[in-house]
mmCIF file of C-alpha atoms in Angstrom:
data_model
loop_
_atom_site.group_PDB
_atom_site.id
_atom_site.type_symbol
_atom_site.label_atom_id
_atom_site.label_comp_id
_atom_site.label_asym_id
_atom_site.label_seq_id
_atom_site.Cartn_x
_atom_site.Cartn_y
_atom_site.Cartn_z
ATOM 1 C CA UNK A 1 122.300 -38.332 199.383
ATOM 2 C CA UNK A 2 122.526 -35.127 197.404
ATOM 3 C CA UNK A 3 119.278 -32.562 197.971
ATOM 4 C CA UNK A 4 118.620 -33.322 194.027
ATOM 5 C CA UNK A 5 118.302 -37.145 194.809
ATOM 6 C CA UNK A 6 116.292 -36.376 197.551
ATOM 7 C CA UNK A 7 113.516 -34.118 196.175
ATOM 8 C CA UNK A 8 113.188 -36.857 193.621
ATOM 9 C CA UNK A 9 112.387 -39.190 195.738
ATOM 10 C CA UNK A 10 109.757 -36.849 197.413
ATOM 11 C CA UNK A 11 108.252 -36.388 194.335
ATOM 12 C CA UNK A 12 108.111 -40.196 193.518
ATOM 13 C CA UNK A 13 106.437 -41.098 196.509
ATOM 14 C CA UNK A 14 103.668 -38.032 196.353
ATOM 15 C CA UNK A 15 102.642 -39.791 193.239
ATOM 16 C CA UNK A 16 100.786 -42.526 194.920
ATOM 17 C CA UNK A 17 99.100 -40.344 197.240
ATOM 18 C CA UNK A 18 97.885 -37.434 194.502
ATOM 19 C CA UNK A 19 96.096 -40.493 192.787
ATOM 20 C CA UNK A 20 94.103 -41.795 195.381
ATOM 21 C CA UNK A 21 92.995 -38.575 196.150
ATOM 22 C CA UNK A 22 91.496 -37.849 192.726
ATOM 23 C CA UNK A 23 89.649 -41.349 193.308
ATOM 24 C CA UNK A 24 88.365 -40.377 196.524
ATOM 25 C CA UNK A 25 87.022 -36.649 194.964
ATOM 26 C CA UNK A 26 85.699 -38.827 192.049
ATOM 27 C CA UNK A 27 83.910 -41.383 194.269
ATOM 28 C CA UNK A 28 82.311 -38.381 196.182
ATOM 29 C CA UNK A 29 80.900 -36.501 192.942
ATOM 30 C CA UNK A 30 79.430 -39.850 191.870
ATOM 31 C CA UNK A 31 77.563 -40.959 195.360
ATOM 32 C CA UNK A 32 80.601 -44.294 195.621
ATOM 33 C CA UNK A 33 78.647 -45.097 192.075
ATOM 34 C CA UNK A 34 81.408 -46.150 188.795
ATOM 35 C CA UNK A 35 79.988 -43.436 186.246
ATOM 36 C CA UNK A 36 79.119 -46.406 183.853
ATOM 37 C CA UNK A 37 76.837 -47.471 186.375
ATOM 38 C CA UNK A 38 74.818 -44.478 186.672
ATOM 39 C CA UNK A 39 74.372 -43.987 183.189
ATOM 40 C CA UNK A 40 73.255 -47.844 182.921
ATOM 41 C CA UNK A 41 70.340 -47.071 185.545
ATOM 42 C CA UNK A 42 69.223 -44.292 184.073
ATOM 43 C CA UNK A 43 69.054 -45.868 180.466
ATOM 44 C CA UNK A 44 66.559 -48.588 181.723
ATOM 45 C CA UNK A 45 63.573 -47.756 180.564
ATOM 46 C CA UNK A 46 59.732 -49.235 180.339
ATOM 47 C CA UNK A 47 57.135 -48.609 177.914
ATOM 48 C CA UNK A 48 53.199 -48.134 178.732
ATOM 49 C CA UNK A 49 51.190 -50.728 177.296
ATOM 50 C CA UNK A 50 47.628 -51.229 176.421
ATOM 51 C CA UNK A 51 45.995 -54.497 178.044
ATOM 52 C CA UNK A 52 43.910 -55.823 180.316
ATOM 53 C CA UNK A 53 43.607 -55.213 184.390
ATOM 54 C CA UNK A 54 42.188 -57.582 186.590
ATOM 55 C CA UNK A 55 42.120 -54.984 189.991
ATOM 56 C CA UNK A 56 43.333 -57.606 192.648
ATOM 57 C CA UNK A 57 44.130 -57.331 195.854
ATOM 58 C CA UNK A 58 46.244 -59.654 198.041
ATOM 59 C CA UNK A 59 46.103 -59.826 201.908
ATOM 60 C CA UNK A 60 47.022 -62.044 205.198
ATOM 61 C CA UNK A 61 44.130 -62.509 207.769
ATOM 62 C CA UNK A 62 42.590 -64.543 210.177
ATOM 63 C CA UNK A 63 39.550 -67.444 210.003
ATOM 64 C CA UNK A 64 36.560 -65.861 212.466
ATOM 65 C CA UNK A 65 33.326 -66.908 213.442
ATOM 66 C CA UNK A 66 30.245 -65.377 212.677
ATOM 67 C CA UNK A 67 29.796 -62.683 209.854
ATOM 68 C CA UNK A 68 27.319 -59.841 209.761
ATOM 69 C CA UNK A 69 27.251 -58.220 206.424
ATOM 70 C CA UNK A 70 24.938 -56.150 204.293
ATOM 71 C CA UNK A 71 23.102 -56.319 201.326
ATOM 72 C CA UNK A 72 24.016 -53.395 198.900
ATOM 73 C CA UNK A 73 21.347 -51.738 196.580
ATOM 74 C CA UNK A 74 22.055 -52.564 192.886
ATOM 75 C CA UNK A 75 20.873 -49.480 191.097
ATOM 76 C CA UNK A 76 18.909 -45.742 192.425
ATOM 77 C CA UNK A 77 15.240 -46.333 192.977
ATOM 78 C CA UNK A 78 12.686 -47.200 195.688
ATOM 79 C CA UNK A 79 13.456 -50.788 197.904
ATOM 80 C CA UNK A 80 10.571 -53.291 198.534
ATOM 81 C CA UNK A 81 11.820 -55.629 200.934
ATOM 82 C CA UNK A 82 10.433 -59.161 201.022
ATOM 83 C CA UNK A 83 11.878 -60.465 204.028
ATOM 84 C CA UNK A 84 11.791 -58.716 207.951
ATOM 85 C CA UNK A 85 13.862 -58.987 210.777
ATOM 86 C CA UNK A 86 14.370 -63.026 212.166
ATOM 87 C CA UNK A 87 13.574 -64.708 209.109
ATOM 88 C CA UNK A 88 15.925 -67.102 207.808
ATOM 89 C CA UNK A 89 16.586 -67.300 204.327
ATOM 90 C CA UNK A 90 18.562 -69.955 201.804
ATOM 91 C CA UNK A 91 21.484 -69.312 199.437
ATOM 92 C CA UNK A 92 19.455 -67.198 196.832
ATOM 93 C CA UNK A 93 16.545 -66.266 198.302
ATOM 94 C CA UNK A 94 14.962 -62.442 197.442
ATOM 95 C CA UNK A 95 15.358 -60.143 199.641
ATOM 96 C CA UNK A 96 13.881 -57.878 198.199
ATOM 97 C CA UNK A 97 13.943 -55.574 195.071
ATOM 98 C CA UNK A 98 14.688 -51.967 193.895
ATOM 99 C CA UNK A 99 12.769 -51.242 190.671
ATOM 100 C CA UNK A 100 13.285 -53.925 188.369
ATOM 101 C CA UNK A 101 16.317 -55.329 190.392
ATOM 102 C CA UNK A 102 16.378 -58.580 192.906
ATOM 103 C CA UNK A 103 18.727 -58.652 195.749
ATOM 104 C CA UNK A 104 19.202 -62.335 196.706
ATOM 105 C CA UNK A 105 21.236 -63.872 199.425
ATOM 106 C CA UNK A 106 24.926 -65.028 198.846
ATOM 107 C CA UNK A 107 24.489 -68.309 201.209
ATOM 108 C CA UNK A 108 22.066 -69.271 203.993
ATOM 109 C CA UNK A 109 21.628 -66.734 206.627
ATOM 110 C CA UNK A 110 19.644 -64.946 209.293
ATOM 111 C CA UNK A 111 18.200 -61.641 208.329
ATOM 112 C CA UNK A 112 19.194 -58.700 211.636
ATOM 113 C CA UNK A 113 17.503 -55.626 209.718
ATOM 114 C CA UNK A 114 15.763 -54.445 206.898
ATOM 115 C CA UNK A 115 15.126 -50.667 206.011
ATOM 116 C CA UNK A 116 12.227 -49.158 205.808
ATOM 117 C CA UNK A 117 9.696 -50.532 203.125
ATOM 118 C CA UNK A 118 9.514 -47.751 200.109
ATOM 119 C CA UNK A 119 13.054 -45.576 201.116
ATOM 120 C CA UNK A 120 13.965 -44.157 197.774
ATOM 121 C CA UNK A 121 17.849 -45.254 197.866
ATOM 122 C CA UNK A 122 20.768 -44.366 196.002
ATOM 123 C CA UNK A 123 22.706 -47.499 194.292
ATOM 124 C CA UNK A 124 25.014 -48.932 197.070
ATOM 125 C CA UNK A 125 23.186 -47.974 199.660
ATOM 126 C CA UNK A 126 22.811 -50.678 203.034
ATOM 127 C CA UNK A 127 18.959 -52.081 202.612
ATOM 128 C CA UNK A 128 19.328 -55.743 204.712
ATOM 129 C CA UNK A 129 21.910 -56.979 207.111
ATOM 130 C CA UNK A 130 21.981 -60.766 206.961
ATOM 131 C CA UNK A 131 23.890 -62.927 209.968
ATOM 132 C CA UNK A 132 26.000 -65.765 208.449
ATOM 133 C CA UNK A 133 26.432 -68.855 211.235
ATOM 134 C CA UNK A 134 29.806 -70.000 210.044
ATOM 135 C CA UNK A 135 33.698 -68.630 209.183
ATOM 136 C CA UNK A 136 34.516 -65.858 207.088
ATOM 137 C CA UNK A 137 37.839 -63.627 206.682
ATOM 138 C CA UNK A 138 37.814 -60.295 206.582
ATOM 139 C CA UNK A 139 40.117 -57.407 205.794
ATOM 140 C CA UNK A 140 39.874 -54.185 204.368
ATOM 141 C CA UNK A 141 39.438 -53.502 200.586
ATOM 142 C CA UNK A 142 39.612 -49.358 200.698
ATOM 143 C CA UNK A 143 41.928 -48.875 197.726
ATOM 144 C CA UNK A 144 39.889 -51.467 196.135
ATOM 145 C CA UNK A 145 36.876 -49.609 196.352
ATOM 146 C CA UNK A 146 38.109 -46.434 195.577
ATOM 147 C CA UNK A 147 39.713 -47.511 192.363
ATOM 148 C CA UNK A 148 36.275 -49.700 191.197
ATOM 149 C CA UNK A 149 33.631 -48.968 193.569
ATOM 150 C CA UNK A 150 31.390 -51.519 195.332
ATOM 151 C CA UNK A 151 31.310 -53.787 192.265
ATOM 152 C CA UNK A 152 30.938 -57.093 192.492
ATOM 153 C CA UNK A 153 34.114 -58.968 193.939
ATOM 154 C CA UNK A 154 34.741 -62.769 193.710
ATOM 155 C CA UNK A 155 37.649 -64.001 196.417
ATOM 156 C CA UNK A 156 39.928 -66.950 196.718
ATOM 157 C CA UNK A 157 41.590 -68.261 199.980
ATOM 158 C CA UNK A 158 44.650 -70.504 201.150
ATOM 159 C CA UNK A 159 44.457 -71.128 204.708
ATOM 160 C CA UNK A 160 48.333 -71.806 205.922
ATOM 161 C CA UNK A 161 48.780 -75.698 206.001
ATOM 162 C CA UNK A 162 45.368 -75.783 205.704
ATOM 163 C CA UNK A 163 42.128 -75.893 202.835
ATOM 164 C CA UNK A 164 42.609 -74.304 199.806
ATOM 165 C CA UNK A 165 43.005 -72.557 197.188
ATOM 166 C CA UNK A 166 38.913 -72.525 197.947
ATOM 167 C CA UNK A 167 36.565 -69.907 196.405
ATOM 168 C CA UNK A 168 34.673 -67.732 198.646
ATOM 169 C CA UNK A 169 30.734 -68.148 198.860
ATOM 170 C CA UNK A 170 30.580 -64.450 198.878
ATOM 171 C CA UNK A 171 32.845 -61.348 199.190
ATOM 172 C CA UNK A 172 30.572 -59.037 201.063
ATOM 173 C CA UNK A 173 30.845 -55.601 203.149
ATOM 174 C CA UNK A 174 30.705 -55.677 206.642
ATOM 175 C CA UNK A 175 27.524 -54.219 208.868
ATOM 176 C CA UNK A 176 28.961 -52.187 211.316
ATOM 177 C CA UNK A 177 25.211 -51.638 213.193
ATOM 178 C CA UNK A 178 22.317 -50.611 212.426
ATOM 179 C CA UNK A 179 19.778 -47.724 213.858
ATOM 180 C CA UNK A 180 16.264 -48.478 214.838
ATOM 181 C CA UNK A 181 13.168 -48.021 212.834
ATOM 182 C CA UNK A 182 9.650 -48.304 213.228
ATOM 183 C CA UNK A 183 7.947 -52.099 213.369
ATOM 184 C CA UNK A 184 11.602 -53.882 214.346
ATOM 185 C CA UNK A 185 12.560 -51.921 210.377
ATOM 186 C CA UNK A 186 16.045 -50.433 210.432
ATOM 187 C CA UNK A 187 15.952 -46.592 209.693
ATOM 188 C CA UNK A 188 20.171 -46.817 208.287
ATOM 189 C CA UNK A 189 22.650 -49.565 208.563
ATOM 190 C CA UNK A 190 25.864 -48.608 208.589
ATOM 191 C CA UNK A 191 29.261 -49.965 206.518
ATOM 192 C CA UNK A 192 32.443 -50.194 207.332
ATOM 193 C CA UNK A 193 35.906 -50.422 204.806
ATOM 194 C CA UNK A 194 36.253 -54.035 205.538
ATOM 195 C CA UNK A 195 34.984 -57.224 203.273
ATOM 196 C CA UNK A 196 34.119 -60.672 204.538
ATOM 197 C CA UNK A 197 35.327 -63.738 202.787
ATOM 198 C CA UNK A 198 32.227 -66.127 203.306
ATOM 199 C CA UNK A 199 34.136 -69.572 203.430
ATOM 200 C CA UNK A 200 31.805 -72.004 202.205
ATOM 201 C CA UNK A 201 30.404 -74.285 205.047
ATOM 202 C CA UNK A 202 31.764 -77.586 204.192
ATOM 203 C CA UNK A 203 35.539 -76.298 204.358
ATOM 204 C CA UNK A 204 37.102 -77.602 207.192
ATOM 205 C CA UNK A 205 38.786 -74.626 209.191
ATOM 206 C CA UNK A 206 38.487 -73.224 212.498
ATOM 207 C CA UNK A 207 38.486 -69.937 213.830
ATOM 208 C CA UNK A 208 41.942 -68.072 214.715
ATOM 209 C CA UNK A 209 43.864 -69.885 211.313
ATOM 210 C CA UNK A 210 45.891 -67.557 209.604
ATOM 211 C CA UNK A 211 45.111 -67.070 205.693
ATOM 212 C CA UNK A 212 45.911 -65.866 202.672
ATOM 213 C CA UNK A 213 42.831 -63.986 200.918
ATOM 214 C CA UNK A 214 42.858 -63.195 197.252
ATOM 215 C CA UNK A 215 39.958 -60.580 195.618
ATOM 216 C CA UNK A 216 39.476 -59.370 192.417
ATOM 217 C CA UNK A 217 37.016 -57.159 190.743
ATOM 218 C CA UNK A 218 35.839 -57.260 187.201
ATOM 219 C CA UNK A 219 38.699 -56.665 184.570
ATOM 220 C CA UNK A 220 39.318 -53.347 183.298
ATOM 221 C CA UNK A 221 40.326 -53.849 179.167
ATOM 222 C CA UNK A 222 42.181 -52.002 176.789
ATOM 223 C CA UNK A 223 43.628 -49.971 179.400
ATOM 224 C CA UNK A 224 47.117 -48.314 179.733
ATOM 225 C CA UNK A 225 49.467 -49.675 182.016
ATOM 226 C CA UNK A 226 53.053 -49.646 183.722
ATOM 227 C CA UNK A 227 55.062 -51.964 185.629
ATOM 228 C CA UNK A 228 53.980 -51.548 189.606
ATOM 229 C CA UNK A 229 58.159 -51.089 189.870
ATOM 230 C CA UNK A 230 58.229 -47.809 187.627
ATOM 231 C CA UNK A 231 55.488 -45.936 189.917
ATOM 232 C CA UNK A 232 55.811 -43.944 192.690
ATOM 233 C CA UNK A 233 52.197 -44.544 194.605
ATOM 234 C CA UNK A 234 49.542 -46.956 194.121
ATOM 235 C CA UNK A 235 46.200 -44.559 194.714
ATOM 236 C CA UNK A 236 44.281 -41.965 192.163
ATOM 237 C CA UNK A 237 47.829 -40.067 191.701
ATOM 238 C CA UNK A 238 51.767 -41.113 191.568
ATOM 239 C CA UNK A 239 54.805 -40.439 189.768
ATOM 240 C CA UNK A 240 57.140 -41.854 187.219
ATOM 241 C CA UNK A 241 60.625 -40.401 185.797
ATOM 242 C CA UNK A 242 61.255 -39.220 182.326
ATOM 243 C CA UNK A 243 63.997 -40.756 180.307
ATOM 244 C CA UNK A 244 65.672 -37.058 180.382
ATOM 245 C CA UNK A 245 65.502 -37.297 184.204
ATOM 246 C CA UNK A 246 62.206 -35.195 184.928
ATOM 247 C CA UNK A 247 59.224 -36.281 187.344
ATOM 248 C CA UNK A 248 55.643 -36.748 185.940
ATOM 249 C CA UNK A 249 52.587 -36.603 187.580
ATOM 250 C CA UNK A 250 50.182 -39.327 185.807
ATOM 251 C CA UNK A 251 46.633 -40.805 186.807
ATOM 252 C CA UNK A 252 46.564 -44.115 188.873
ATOM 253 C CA UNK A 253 43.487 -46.772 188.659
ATOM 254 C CA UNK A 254 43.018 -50.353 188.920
ATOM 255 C CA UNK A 255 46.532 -52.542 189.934
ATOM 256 C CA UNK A 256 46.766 -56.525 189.337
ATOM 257 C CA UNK A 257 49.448 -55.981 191.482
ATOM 258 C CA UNK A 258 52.299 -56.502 188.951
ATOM 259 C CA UNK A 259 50.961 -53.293 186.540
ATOM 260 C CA UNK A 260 48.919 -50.483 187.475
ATOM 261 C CA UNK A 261 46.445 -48.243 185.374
ATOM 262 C CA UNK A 262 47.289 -45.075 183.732
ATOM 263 C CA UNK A 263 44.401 -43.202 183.074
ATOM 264 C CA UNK A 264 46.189 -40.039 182.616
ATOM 265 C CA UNK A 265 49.986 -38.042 181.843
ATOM 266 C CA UNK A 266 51.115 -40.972 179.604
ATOM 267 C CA UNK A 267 49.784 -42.634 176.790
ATOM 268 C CA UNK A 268 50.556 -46.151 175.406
ATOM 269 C CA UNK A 269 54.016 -46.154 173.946
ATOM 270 C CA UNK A 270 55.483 -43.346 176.026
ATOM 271 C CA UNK A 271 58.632 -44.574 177.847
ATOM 272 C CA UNK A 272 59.525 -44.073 181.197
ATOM 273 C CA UNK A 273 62.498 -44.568 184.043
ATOM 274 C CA UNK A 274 62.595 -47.939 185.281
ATOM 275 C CA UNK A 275 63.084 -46.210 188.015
ATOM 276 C CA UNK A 276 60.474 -44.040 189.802
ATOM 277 C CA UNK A 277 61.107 -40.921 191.662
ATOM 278 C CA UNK A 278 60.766 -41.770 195.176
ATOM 279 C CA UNK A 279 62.939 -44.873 194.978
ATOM 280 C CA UNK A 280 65.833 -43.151 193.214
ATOM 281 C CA UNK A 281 68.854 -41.649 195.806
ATOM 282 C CA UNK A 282 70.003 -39.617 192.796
ATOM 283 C CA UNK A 283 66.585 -37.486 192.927
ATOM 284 C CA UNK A 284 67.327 -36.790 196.611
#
């Protein structure tokens, strides 16, 4: 073989080679990704809608025995109490009132503590701790109560191969423990993050069940919203990606837990990346 013939060969068999190295430096530059691809994620967009919110929130816990909760103060003004310390009371009875306001009991129950007769209070403050003698689940609402405060709160449970759906007698905050007063009166009682799940007393369940617990507030209307999917965060602040690739703050509130609030950067209409920020490799 001639060294013509030869280099031609060379060259022949180069060609191969040369093109799978511009695949691999084409590969590299696009994260493994086909171009088209990219260009397909990034075109998926949402819009924010105006609708309602039902603020919900979801959680696994446990059947227990015995529920100490308290009995929240429905407005600012001075408390009258009508019940003391011992007394046991019905589903519905007063406890007492602040101004023009009754506080009655969820279920039947055994009041622990009552403040002071006549403390000027502000609205949600503690006033009466009541003992409920049967199950209850509990679990912490936080982000709940951030987002809509200690407004009412109705609750549905599934206990696994067990009762349920079932609604809740009551979805109350738990008494952590109280400070003493003057005359067996409570001077403070003291709350804690979690919520009890009163499960009504002819449910057949038993303590240590697992459980799915289900609460929701009032619904928020007309508000705007965004898929839960197109939000980076969940609380008071988060993030979404522009269409042109840039990162908005907006305003977070209530969450159904399939849309979340916007109460501020975006207004109904706007469209966003389907993809937010912190779940995108390509903003890294």
């Amino acid at each position: 073989m001639n060294i013509r013939r030869m280099q031609r060969v060379i060259v022949i068999l180069l060609i191969p080679l040369a093109l799978v190295g511009c695949s691999s430096t084409e590969n590299k530059q696009y994260g493994g990704q086909p171009a088209s691809a990219l260009s397909n994620r990034t075109a998926q967009t949402v819009r924010v809608e105006t609708g309602d919110i039902v603020p919900t929130r979801s959680l696994k816990t446990q059947v227990g025995a015995g529920v100490d909760f308290a009995v929240l103060a429905n407005k600012v003004g001075v408390f009258v109490p009508s019940v003391e310390s011992g007394q046991r009371v019905e589903q519905g009875t007063v406890l007492g009132s602040v101004e023009d306001r009754q506080l009655v009991s969820p279920v039947g129950a055994t009041v622990v503590s009552v403040i002071a007769a006549r403390t000027t209070v502000p609205a949600n403050y503690p006033v009466v701790t009541l003992r409920f003698d049967g199950f209850g689940l509990t679990g912490d609402l936080s982000n709940l109560v951030a987002t809509v405060g200690n407004a009412p709160f109705a609750g549905k449970f599934q206990v696994t191969d067990g009762v349920g759906p079932t609604d809740c007698s009551g979805v109350v905050p738990l008494a952590s423990d109280a400070s003493s007063g003057a005359e067996g009166q409570s001077s403070t009682i003291s709350i804690s993050d979690s919520y009890a799940c009163l499960i009504p007393t002819d449910s057949l369940v038993r303590a240590g069940q697992s459980a799915i617990l289900v609460v929701t507030a009032q619904a928020r209307n007309d508000v705007a919203s965004l898929p839960v999917t197109a939000v980076a965060g969940r609380l008071q602040k988060g993030q979404v990606r522009r269409p042109d690739g840039t990162v908005l703050d907006v305003g977070l509130g209530a969450t159904d837990g399939a849309r979340i609030e916007i109460t501020s950067g975006l207004k109904a209409g706007d469209a966003v990346s389907a993809t937010p920020p912190d779940l995108d490799p390509q903003s890294k």
